[in-house]
Coordinates of C-alpha atoms and ligand atoms in Angstrom, one line a residue:
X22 CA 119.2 -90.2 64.8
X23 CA 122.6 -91.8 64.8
X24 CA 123.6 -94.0 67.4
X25 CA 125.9 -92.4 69.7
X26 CA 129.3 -94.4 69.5
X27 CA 129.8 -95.9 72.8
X28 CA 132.3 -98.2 70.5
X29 CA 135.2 -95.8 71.0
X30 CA 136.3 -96.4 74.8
X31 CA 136.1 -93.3 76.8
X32 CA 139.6 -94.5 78.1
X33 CA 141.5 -92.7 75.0
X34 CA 141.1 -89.4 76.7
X35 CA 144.1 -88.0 77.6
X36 CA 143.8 -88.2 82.0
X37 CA 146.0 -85.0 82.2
X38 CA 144.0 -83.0 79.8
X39 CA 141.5 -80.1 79.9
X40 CA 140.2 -77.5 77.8
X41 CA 142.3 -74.8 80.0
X42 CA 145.6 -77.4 80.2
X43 CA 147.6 -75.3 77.2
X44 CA 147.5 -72.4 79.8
X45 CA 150.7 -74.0 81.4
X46 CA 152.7 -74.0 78.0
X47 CA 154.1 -71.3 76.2
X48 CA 151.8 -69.7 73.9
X49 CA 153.1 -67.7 70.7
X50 CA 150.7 -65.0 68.9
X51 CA 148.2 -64.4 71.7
X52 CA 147.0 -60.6 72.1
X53 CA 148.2 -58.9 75.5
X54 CA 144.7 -57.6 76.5
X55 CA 144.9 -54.9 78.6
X56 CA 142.4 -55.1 80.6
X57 CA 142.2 -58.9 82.4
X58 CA 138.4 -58.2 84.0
X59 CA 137.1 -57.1 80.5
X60 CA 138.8 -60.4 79.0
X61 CA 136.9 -62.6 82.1
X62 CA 133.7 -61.0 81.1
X63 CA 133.9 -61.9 77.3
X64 CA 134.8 -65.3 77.9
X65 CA 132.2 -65.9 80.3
X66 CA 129.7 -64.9 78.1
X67 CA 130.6 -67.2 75.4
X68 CA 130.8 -70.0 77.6
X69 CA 126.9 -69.4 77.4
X70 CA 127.1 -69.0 73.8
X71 CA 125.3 -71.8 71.7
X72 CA 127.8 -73.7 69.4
X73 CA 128.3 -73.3 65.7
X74 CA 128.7 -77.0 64.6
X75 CA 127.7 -80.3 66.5
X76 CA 129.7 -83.2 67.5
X77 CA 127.4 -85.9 64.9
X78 CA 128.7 -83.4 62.4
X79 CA 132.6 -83.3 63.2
X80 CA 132.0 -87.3 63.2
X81 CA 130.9 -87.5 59.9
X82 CA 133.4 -85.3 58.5
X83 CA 135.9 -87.3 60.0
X84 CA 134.7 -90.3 58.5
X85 CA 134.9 -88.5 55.4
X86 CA 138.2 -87.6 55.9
X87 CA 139.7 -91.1 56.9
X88 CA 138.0 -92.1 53.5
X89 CA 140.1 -89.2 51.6
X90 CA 143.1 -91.1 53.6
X91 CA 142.4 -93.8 51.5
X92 CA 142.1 -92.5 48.3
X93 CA 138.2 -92.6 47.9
X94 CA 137.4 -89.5 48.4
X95 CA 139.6 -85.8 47.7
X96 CA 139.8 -82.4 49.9
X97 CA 139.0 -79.3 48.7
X98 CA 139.7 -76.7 51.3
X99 CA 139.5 -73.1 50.6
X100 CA 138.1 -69.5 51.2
X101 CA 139.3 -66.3 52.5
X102 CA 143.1 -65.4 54.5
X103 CA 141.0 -63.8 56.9
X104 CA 137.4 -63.2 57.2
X105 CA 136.1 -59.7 58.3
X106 CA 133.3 -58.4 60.0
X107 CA 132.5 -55.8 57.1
X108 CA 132.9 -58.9 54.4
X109 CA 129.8 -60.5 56.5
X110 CA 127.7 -60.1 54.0
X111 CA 125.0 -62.0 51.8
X112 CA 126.9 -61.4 48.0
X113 CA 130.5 -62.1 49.6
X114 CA 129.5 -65.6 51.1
X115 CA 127.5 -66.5 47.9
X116 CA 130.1 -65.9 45.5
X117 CA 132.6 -68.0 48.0
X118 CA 130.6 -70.6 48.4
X119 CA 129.6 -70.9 44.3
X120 CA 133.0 -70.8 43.6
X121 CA 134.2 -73.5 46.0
X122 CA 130.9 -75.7 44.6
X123 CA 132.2 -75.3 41.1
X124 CA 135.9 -76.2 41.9
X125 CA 134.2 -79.0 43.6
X126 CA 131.8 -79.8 40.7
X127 CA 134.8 -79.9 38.3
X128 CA 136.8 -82.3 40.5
X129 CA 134.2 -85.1 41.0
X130 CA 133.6 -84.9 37.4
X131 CA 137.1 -84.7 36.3
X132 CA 138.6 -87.2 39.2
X133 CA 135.6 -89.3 39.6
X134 CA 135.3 -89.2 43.1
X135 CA 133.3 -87.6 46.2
X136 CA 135.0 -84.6 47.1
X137 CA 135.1 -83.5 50.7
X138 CA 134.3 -79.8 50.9
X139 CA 135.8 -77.4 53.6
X140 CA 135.3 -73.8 53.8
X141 CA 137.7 -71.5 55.7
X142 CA 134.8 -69.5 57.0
X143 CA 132.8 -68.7 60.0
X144 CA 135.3 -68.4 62.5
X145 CA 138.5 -67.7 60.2
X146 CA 139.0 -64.1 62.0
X147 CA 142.4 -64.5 64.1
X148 CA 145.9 -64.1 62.0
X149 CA 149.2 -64.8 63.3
X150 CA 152.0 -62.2 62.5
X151 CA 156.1 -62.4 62.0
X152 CA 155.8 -59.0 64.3
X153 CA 154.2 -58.5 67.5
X154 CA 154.3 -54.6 66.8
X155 CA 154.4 -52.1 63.8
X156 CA 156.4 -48.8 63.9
X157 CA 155.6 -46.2 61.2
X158 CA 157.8 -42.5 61.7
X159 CA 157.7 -42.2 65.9
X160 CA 154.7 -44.5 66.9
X161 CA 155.3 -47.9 67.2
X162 CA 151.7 -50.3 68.1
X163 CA 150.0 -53.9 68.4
X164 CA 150.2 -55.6 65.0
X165 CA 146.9 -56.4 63.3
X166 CA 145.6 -59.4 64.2
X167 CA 142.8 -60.1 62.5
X168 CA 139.2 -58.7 63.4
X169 CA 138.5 -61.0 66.2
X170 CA 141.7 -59.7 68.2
X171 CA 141.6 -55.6 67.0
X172 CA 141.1 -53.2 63.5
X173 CA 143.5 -52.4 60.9
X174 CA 143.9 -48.9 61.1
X175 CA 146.8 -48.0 62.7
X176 CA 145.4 -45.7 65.6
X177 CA 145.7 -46.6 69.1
X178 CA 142.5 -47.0 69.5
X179 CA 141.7 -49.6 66.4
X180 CA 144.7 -51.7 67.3
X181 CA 144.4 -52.2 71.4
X182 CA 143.3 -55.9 71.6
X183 CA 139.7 -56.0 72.1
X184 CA 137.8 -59.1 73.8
X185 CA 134.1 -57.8 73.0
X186 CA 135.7 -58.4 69.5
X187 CA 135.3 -62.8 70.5
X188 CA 131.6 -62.2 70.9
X189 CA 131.1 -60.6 67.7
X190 CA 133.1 -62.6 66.0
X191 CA 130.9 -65.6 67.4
X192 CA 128.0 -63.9 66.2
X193 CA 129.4 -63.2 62.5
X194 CA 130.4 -66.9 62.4
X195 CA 127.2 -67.8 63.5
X196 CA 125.0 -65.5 60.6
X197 CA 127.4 -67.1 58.2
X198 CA 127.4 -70.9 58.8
X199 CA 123.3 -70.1 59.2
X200 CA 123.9 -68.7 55.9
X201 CA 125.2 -70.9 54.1
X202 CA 123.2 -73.9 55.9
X203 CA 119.9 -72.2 54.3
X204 CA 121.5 -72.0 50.6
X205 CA 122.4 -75.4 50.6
X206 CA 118.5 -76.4 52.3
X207 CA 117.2 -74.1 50.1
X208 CA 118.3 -76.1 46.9
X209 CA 121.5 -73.8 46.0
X210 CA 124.0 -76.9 45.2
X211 CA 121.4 -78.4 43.6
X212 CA 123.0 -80.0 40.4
X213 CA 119.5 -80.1 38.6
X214 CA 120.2 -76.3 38.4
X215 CA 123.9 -76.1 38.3
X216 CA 123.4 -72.4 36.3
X217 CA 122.0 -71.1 39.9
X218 CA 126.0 -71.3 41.0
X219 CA 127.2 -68.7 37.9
X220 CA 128.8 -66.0 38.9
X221 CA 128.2 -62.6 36.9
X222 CA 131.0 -62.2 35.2
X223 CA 131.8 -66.2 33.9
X224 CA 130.9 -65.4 30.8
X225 CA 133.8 -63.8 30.2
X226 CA 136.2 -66.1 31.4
X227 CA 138.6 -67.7 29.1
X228 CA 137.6 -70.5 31.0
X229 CA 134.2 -70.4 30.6
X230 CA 133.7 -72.6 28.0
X231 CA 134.9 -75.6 29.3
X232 CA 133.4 -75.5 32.4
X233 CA 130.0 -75.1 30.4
X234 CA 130.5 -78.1 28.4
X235 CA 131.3 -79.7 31.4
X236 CA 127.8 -78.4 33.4
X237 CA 126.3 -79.7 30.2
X238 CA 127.7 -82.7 30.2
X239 CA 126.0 -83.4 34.0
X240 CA 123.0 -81.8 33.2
X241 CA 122.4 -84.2 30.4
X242 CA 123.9 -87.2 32.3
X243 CA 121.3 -86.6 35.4
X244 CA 117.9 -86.5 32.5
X245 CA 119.4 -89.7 30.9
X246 CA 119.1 -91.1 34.8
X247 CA 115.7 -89.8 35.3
X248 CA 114.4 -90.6 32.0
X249 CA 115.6 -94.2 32.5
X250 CA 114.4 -94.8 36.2
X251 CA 110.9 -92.6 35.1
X252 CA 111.7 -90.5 38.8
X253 CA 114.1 -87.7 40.0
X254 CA 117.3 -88.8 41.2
X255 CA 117.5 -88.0 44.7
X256 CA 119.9 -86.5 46.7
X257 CA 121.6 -84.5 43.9
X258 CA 120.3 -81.4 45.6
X259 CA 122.2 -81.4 48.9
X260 CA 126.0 -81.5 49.2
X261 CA 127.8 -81.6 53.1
X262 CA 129.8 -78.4 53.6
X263 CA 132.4 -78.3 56.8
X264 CA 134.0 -75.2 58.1
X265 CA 137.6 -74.9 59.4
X266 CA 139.8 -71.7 60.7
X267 CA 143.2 -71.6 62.4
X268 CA 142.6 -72.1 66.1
X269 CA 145.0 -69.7 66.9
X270 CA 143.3 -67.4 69.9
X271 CA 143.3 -70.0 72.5
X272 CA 140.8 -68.2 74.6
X273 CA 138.2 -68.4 72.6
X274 CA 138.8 -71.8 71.1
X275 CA 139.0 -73.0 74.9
X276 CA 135.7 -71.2 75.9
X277 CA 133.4 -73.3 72.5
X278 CA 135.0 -76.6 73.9
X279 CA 132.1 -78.8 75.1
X280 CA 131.0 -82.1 76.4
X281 CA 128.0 -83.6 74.7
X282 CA 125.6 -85.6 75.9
X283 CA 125.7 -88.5 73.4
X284 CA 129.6 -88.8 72.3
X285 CA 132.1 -88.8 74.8
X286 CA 135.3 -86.8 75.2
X287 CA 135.7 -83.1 74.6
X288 CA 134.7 -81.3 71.1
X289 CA 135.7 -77.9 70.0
X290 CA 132.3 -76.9 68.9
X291 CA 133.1 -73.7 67.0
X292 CA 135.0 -75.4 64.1
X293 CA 134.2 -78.7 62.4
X294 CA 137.7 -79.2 61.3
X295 CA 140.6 -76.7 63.3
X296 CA 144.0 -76.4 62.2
X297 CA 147.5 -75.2 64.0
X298 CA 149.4 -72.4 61.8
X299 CA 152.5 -73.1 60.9
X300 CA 153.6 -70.5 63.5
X301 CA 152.3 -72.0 66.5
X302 CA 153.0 -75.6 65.9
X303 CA 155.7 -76.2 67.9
X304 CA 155.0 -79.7 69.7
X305 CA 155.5 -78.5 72.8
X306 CA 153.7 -75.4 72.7
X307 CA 150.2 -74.3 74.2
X308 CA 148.6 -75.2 70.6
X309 CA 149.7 -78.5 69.9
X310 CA 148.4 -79.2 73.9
X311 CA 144.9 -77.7 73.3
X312 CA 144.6 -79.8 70.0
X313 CA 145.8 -83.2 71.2
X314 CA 142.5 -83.8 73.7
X315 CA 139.8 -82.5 71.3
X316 CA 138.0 -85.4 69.2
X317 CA 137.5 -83.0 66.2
X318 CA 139.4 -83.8 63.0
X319 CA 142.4 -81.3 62.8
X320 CA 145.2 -80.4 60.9
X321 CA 148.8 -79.1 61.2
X322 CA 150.3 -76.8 59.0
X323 CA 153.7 -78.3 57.7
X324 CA 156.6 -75.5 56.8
X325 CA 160.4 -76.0 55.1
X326 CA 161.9 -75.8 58.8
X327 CA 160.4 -79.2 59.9
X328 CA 162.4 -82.3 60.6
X329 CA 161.1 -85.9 60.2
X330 CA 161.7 -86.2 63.7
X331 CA 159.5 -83.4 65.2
X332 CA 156.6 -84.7 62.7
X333 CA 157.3 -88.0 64.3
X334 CA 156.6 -86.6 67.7
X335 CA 153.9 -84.7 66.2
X336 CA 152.3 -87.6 65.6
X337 CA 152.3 -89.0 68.8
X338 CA 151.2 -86.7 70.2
X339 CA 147.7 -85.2 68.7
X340 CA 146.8 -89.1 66.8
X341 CA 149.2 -91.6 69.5
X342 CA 146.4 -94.5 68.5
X343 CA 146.3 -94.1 64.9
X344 CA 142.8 -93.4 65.0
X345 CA 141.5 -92.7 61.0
X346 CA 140.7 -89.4 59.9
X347 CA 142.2 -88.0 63.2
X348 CA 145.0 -86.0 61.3
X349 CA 145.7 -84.0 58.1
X350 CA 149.3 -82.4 57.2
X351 CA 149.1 -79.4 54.9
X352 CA 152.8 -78.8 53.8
X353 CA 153.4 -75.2 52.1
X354 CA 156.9 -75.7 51.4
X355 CA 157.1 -73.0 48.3
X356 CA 157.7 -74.2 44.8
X357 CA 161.7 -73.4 44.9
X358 CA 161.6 -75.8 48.2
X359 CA 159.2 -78.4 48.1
X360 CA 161.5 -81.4 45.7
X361 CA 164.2 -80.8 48.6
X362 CA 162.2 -80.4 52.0
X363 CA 158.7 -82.6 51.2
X364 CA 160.3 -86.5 50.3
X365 CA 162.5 -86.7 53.7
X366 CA 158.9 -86.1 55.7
X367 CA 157.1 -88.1 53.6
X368 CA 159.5 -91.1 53.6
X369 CA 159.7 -91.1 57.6
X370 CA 155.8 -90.6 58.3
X371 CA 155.5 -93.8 55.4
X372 CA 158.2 -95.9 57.3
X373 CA 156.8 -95.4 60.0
X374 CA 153.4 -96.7 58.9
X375 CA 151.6 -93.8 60.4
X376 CA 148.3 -92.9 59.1
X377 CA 147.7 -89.0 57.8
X378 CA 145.9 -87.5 54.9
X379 CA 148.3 -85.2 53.1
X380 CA 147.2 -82.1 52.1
X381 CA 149.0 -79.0 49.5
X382 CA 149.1 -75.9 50.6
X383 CA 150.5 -73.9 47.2
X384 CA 149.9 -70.7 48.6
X385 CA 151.8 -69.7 51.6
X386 CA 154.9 -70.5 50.5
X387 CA 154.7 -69.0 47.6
X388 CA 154.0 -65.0 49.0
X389 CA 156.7 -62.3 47.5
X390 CA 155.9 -58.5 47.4
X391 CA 155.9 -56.2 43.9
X392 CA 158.1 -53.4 43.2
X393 CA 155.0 -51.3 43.7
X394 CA 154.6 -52.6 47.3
X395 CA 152.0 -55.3 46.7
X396 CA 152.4 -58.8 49.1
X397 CA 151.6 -61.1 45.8
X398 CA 151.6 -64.5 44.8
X399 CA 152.5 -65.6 41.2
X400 CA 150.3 -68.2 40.1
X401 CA 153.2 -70.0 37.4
X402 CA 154.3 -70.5 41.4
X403 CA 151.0 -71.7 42.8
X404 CA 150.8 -74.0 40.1
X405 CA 154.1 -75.9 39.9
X406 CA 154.0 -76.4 44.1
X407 CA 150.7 -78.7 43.1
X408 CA 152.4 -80.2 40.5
X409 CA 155.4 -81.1 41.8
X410 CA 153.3 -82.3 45.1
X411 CA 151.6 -84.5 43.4
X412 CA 154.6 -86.1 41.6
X413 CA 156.7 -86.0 45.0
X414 CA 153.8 -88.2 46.5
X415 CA 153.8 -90.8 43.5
X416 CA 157.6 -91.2 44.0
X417 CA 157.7 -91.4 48.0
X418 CA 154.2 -94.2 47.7
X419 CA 152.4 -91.7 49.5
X420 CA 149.1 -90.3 48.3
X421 CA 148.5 -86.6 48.1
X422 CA 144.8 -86.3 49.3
X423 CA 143.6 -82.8 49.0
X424 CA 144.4 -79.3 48.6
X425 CA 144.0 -76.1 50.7
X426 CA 143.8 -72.8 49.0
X427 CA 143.2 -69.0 49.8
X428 CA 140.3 -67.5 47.3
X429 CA 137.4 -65.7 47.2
X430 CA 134.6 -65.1 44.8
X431 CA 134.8 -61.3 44.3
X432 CA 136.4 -60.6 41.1
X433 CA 139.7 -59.6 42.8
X434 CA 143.5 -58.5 41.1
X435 CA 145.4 -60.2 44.0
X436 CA 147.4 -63.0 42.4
X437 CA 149.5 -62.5 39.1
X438 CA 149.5 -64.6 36.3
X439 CA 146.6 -67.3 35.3
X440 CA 144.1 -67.4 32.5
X441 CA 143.9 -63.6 32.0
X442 CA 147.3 -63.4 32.9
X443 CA 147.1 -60.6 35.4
X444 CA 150.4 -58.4 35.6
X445 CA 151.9 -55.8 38.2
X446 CA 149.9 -53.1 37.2
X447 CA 146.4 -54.9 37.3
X448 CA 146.5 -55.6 41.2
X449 CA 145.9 -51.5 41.7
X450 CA 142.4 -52.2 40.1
X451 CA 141.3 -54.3 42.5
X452 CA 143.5 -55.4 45.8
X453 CA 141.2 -55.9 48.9
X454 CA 142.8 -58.5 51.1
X455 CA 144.0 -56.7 54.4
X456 CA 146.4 -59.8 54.5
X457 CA 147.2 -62.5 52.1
X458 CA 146.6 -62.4 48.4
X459 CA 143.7 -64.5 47.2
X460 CA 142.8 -66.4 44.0
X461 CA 140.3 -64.8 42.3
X462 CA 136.9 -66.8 41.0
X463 CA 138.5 -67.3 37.4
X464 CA 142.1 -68.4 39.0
X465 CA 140.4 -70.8 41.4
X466 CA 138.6 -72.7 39.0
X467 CA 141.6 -73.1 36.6
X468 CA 143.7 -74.9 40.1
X469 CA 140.5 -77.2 40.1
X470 CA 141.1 -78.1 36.5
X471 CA 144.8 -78.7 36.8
X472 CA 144.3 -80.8 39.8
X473 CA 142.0 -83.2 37.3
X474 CA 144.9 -83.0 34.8
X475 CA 147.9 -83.5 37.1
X476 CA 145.8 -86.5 39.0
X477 CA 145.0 -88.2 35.5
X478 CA 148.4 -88.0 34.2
X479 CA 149.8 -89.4 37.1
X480 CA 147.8 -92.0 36.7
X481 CA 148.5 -93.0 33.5
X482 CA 151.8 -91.7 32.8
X483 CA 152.6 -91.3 29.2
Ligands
PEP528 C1 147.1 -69.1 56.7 O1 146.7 -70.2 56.4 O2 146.5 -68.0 56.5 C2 148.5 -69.1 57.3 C3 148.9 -68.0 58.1 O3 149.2 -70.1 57.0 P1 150.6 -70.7 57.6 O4 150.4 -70.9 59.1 O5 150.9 -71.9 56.8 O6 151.6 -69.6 57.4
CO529 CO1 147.0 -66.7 54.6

């Protein structure tokens, strides 16, 4: 077992903290449940709850993360908008999680270098909204909020804010992460058998090919290693995986914060790696109070309307000692904004000497609606926010370490353009996201190989 790390002083807790201390701030995008005794009851009960993650494992991935801030290691982040309850099932968190071992397959190939892998799964169930209600003809009710909060239909009855909905969505986060923890035991990442990750329909990717030679091209390497130390090579047959999800719903993020007996402090224990949405960020809010006295990694979602100042004060207040891997900025400034709105942060946080791990988010800037009433996402756009960020963070000296994506493995029409370039009329055949559009499998792995080219070229510039 690890030894517990009695090297970090118990002292760096903040005295007038507590799990419950965001309670005196104003809180944006919490439900109004109507009924308070119902809400008391849920809570309780998952204050008995077991955790989803441990504190030795939120270590480690922050280790792995202050690595990424130097440059040794790169983040791939990515997975669903919003998880569901009814998308809780063994093909939809397969297909995710091959997909997201491919991408991640292609970047340590292509960028030589470990990557650090980060699902947004298993607790990714609470969205924020630009409304609080929705009116259609007379009847006006609660927006949807994701299925940990309510249900999409628009019926009284499916949209009142439900608190049973926490313990369920405990439970769902629960039969996923166990999920996923037995495919990766069981030998699923195993790169001696990187055909086991495949999904169905690869082979007709205009893609496929060079991903192929590439899985060829490993294969081959790993038998010259065996052949030429006469054993297996080890350890090529389990892979870390971390999970993240906006800690938005305060109530339940508050009731999976623990003490340990081994590390001090406070961990939220139902996230390795939370982040605040850009709607809640406000540094003197309820969310940036929960986050600052939790020893988790976490991350901040950075949008056009932020000033170097407030991501000054942003940094003193949820990293004040500079600890490493403590914090990750994901800025999703859209690809008509980012070469205006990104260098001004990035030159203040670099003056300043203040350590983060920068992180691209090209997809929710980046969301526009179709003339056939589709919320979209072109991926020409998607693609020249990642380019540009990168260039924007070889200019400014900064480094950009990582990138955060929506996708999915189902073979989805969400997202317009990419390889098969997809056009208006193909998202009819096959739009599923209740909120945000999603790359599909084949548009996933094309970012992953444009993030190897982008990297290299900037690298060696021509
Ligand atoms: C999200 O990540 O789904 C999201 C709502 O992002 P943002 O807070 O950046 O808008
Ligand atoms: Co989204």
């Amino acid at each position: 077992m690890p030894t517990p790390d009695r090297t970090l002083r118990a002292v760096n807790l903040p005295a007038d903290w507590s799990p419950e201390s965001w309670r005196n701030r104003t809180a944006m995008q919490l439900p109004q449940y109507p009924d308070a005794r119902a809400l008391e009851e849920a809570l309780a009960e998952l204050r008995t709850l077991p955790p989803l993650v441990t504190s030795w494992e939120i270590l480690s991935l922050k280790q792995q993360l202050a690595d990424a801030q130097e440059g040794k290691r790169f983040l791939l982040q990515g997975g669903d908008c919003a998880e569901t309850f009814d998308g809780c099932r063994s093909d939809v968190i397969s297909n995710r999680l091959k997909v997201l071992l491919q991408m991640s397959l292609v970047l340590v190939h292509g960028l030589r270098k470990p990557v650090v892998r980060v699902g947004r799964f298993a607790g990714q169930y609470a969205k924020p909204r630009s409304a609080d209600s929705e009116t259609i003809g007379e009847v006006t009710l609660p927006s949807y909020r994701g299925d940990m909060v309510n249900a999409p239909d628009f019926t009284p009855e499916s949209r009142t804010p439900d608190p049973r909905r926490m313990i369920k969505a405990h439970a769902r986060s629960a039969m996923t992460m166990n999920f996923v923890r037995a495919l990766i035991d069981g030998g699923f990442a195993d790169l001696h058998h990187p055909e086991y990750w495949n999904l169905s329909w690869v082979g007709h990717s205009p893609l496929a090919d060079e991903y192929r030679r590439m899985v060829t091209a490993i294969g081959d390497a790993v038998r010259f290693m065996e052949t030429l130390s006469g054993s297996e090579v080890h350890n090529l047959n389990r892979v870390d995986f971390y999970t993240s999800h906006e800690a938005l719903l305060l109530p339940y993020e508050e009731s999976l914060t623990r003490q340990v007996p081994r590390h001090w402090g406070w961990f939220n224990l139902s996230t390795h790696y939370p982040w605040i949405g850009m709607r809640t960020a406000q540094v003197d809010g309820a969310h940036a109070e929960y986050f600052r006295g939790i020893r988790n990694p976490i991350a901040l979602k950075v949008g056009p309307s932020v000033t170097p100042d407030q991501l000054l004060r942003t940094i003193d207040l949820l990293n004040p000692e500079d600890e490493p891997g403590r914090l990750t900025f994901i800025h999703r400034m859209g690809a008509t904004g980012i070469a205006e709105k990104l260098p001004p942060l990035l030159d203040a946080v670099r003056r300043d000497g203040r350590r983060v791990l920068w992180v691209c988010d090209p997809m929710h800037g980046n969301t526009e609606s179709t003339s056939n009433g589709y919320k979209t996402r072109r991926f020409r756009n998607i693609r020249s926010e990642l380019e540009q960020a990168f260039e924007l963070h070889a200019a400014a000296g900064t480094r950009l370490g990582g990138a955060h994506l929506e996708l999915t493995g189902e073979d989805v029409t969400e997202c317009l353009g990419g390889a098969r370039e997809l056009t208006e009329s193909d998202l009819e055949r096959a739009y599923k996201s209740t909120v945000d559009p999603r790359l599909n499998y084949e548009q996933a792995l094309e970012i992953a190989m444009l993030i190897v080219r982008k990297q290299a070229q900037i690298a060696a510039p021509a």
